[in-house]
Every structure is written in structure tokens, then in C-alpha cells.
mmCIF file of N, CA and C in Angstrom:
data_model
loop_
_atom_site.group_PDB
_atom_site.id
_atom_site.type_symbol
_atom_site.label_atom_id
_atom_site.label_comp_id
_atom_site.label_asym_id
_atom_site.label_seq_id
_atom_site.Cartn_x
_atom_site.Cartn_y
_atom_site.Cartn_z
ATOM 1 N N UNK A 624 0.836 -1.190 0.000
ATOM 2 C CA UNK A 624 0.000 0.000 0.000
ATOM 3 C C UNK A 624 0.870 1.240 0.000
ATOM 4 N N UNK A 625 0.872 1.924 -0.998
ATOM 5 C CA UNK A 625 1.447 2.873 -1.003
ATOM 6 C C UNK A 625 1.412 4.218 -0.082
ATOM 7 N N UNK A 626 -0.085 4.247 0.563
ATOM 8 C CA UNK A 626 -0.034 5.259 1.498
ATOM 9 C C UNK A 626 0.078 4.741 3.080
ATOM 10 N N UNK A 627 0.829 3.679 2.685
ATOM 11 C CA UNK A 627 1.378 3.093 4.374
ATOM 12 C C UNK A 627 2.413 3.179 4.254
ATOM 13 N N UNK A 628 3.224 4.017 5.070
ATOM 14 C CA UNK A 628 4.749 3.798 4.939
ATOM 15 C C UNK A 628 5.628 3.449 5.991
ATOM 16 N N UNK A 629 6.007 2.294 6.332
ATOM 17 C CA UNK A 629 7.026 1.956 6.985
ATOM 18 C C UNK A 629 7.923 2.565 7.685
ATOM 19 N N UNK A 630 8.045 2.456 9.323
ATOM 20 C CA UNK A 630 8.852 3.933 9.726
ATOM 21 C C UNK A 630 9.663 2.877 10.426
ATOM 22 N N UNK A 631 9.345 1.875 11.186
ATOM 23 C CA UNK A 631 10.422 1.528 12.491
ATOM 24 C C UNK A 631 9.407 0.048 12.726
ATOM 25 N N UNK A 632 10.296 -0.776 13.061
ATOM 26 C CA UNK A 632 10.113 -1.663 14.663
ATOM 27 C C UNK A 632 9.704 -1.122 15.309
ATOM 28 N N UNK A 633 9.692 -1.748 16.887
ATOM 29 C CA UNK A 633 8.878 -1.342 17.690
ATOM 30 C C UNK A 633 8.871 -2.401 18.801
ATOM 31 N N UNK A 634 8.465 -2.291 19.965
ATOM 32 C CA UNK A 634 8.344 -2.911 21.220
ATOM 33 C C UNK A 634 7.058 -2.808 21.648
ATOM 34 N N UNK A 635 6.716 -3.872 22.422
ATOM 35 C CA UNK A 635 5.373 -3.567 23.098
ATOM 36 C C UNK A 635 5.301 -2.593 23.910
ATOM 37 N N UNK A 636 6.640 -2.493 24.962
ATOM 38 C CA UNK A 636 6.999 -1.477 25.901
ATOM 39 C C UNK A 636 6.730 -0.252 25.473
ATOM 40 N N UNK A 637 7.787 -0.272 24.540
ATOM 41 C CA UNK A 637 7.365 1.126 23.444
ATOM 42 C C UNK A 637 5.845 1.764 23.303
ATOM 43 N N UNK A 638 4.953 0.932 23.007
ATOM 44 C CA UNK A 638 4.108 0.937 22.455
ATOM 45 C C UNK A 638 2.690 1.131 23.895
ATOM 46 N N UNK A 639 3.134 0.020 24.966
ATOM 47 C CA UNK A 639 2.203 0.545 25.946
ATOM 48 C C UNK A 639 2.844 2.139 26.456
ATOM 49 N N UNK A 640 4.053 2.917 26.294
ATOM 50 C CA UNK A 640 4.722 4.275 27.140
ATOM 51 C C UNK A 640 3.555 5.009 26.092
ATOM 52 N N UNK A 641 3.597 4.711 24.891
ATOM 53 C CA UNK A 641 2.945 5.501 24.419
ATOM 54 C C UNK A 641 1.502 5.929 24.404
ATOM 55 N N UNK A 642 0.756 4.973 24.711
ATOM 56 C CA UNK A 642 -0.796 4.076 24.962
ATOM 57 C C UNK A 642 -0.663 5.355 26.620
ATOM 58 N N UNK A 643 0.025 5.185 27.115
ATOM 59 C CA UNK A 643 0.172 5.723 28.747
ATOM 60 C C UNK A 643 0.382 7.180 28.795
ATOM 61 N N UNK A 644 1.248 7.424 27.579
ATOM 62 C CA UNK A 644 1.744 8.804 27.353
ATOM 63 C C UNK A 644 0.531 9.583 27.151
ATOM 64 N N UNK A 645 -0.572 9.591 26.231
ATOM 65 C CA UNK A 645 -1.621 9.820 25.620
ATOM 66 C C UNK A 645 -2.742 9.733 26.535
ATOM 67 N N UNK A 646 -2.722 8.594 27.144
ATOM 68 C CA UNK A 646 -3.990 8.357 28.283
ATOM 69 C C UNK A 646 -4.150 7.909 29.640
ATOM 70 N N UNK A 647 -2.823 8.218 30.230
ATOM 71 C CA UNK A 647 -2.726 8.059 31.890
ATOM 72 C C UNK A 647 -3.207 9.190 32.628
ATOM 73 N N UNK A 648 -3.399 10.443 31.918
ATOM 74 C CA UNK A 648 -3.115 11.505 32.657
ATOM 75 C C UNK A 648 -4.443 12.058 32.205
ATOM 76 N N UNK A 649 -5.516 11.710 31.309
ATOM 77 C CA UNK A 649 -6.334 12.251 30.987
ATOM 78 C C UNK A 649 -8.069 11.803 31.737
ATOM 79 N N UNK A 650 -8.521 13.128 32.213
ATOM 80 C CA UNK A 650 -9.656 12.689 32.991
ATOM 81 C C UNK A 650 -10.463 12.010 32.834
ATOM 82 N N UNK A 651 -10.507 11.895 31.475
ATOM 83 C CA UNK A 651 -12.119 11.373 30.293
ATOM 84 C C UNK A 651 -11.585 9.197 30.683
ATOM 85 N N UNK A 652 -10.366 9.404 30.436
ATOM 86 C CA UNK A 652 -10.049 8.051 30.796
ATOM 87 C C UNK A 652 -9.404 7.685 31.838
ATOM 88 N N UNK A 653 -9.352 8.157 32.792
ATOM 89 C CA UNK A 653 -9.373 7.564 34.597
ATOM 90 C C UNK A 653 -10.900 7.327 34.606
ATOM 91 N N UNK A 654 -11.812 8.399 34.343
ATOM 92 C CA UNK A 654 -12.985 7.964 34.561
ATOM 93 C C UNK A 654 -13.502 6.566 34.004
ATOM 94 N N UNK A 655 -13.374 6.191 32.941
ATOM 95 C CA UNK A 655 -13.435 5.019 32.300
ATOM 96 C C UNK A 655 -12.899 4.069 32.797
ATOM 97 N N UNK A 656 -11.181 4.441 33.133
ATOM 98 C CA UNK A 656 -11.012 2.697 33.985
ATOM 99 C C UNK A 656 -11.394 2.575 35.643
ATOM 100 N N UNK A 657 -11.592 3.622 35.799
ATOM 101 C CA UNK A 657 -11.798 3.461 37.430
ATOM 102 C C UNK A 657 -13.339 3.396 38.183
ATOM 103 N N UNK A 658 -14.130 4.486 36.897
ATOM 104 C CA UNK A 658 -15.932 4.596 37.525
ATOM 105 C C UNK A 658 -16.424 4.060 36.457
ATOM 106 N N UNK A 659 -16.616 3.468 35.390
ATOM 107 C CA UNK A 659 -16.926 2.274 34.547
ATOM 108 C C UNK A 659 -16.779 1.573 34.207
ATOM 109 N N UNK A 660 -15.487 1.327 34.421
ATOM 110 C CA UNK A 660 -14.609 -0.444 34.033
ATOM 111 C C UNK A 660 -14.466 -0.917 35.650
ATOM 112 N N UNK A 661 -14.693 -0.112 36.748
ATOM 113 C CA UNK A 661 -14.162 -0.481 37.839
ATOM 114 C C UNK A 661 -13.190 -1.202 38.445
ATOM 115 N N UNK A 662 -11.969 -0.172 37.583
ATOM 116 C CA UNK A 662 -10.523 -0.642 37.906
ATOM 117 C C UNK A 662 -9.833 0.392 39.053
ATOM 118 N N UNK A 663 -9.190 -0.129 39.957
ATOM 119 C CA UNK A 663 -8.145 0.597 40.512
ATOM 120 C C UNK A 663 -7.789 2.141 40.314
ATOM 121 N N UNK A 664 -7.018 1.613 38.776
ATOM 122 C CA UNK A 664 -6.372 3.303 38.524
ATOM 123 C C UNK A 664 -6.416 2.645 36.429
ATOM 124 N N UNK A 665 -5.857 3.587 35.482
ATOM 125 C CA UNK A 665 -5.696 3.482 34.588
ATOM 126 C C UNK A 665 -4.835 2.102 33.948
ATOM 127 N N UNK A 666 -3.848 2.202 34.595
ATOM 128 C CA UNK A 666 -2.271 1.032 34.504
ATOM 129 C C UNK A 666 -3.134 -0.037 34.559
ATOM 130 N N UNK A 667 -3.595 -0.772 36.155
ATOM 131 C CA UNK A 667 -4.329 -1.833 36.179
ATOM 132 C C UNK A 667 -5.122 -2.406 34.409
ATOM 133 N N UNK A 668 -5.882 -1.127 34.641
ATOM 134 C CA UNK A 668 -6.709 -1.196 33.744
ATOM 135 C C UNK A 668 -6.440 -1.708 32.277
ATOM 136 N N UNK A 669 -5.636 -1.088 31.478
ATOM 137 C CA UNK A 669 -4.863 -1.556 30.706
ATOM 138 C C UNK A 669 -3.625 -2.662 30.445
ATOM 139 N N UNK A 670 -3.542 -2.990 31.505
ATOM 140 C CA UNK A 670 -2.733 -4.304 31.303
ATOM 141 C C UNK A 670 -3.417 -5.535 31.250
ATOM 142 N N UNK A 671 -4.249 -5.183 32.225
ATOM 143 C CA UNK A 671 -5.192 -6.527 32.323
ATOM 144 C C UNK A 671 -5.923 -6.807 30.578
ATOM 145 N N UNK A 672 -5.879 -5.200 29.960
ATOM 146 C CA UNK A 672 -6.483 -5.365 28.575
ATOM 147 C C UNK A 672 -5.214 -5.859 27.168
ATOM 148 N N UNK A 673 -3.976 -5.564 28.120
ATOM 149 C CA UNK A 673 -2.906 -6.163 26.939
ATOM 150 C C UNK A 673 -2.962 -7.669 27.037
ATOM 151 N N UNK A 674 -2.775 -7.776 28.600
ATOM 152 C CA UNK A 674 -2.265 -9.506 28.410
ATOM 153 C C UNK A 674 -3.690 -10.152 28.048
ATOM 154 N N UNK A 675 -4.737 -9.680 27.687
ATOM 155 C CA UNK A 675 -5.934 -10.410 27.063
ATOM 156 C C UNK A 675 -5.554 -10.500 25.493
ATOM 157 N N UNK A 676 -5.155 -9.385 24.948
ATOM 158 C CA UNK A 676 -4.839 -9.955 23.697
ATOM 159 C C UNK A 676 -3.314 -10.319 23.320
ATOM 160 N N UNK A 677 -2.587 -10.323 24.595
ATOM 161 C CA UNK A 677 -1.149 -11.282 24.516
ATOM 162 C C UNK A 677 0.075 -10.273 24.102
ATOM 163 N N UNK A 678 -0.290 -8.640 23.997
ATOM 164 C CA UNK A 678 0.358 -7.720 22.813
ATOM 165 C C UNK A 678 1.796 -8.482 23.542
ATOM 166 N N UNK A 679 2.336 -8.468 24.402
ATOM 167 C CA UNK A 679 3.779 -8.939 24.491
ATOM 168 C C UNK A 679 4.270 -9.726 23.950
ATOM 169 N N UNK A 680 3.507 -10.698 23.099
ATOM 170 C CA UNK A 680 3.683 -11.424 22.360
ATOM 171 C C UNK A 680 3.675 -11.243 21.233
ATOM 172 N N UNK A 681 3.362 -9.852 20.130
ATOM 173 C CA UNK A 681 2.919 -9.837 19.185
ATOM 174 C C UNK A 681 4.405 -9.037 18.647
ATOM 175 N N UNK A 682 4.212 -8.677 17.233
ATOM 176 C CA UNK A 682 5.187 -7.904 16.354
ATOM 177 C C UNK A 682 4.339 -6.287 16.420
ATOM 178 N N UNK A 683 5.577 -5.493 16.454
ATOM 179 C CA UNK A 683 4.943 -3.969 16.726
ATOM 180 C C UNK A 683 5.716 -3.623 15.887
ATOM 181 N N UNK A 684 5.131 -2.207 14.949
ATOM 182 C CA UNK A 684 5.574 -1.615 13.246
ATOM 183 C C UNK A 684 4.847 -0.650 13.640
ATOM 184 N N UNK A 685 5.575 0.317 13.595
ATOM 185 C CA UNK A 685 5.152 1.580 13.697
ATOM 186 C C UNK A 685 4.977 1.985 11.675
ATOM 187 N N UNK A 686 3.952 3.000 11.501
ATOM 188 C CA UNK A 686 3.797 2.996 10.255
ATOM 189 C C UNK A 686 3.565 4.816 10.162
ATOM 190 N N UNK A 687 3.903 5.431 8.778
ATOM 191 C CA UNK A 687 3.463 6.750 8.504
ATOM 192 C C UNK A 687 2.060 6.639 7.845
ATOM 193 N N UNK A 688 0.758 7.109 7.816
ATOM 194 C CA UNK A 688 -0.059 6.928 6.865
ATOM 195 C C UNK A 688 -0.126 8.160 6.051
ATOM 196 N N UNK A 689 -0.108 8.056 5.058
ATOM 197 C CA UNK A 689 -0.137 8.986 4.095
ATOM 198 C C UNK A 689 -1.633 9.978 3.742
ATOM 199 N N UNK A 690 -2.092 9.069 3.780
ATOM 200 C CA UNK A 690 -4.035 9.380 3.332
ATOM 201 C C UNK A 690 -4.869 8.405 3.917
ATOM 202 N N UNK A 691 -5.077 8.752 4.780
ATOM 203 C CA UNK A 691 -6.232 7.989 5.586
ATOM 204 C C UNK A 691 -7.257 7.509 5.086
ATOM 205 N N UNK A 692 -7.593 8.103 4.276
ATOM 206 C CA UNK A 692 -9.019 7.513 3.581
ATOM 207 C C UNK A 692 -8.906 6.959 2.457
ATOM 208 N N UNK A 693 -7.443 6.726 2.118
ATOM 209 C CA UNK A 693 -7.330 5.330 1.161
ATOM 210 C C UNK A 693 -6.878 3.997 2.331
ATOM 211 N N UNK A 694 -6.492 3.903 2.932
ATOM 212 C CA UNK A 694 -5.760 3.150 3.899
ATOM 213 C C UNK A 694 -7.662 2.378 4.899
#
């Protein structure tokens, strides 16, 4: 696909700092894992949602998209 472009590898680690970077700190989602998912704190919350789909296990590719609405 030409408007996917290939930037890097990647780590899960990588990949949850970033997941954390974006949404640890934001109110809209503490509220979500803590007064509707009825988790602890955010972290809990999301791990319990990685190791459900195993991401530590998976291949991570970071990608550029070019045009979204061909992709």
C-alpha cells in the first residue's frame, strides 16, 4: 500500500509508554477505567487489557499513513 509507509520496529513497551503517554493523565479516561470499568487506577486497567490480547507477544511496526481515507 502505497499510502502506508514503513517507519520503524517497535516494542510492546514502546508501544504501551505511548498508549500511557496519551492516556494516563487524561480525565475522560481515569474515569473510564476506574468509575466504569471499575478498575483501581488506569495502569491496572490496561494491562489486564494487553495480556488479554497477549500484545507482548505480538510484532509492533510503527507505520506513517499517508491518506487515511485510502488506507
Amino acid at each position: 500500500m502505497e499510502d502506508l509507509i514503513f517507519i520503524k520496529n517497535t516494542t510492546w513497551p514502546e508501544v504501551f509508554e505511548g498508549w500511557q503517554d496519551r492516556e494516563a493523565k487524561d480525565p475522560g479516561w481515569i474515569e473510564c477505567a476506574t468509575k466504569i470499568k471499575d478498575w483501581s487506577d488506569w495502569e491496572s486497567w490496561r494491562k489486564y487489557t494487553a495480556t488479554q490480547l497477549r500484545a507482548d507477544n505480538r510484532e509492533w511496526k510503527i507505520y506513517k499513513i499517508t491518506d487515511a481515507n485510502k488506507v
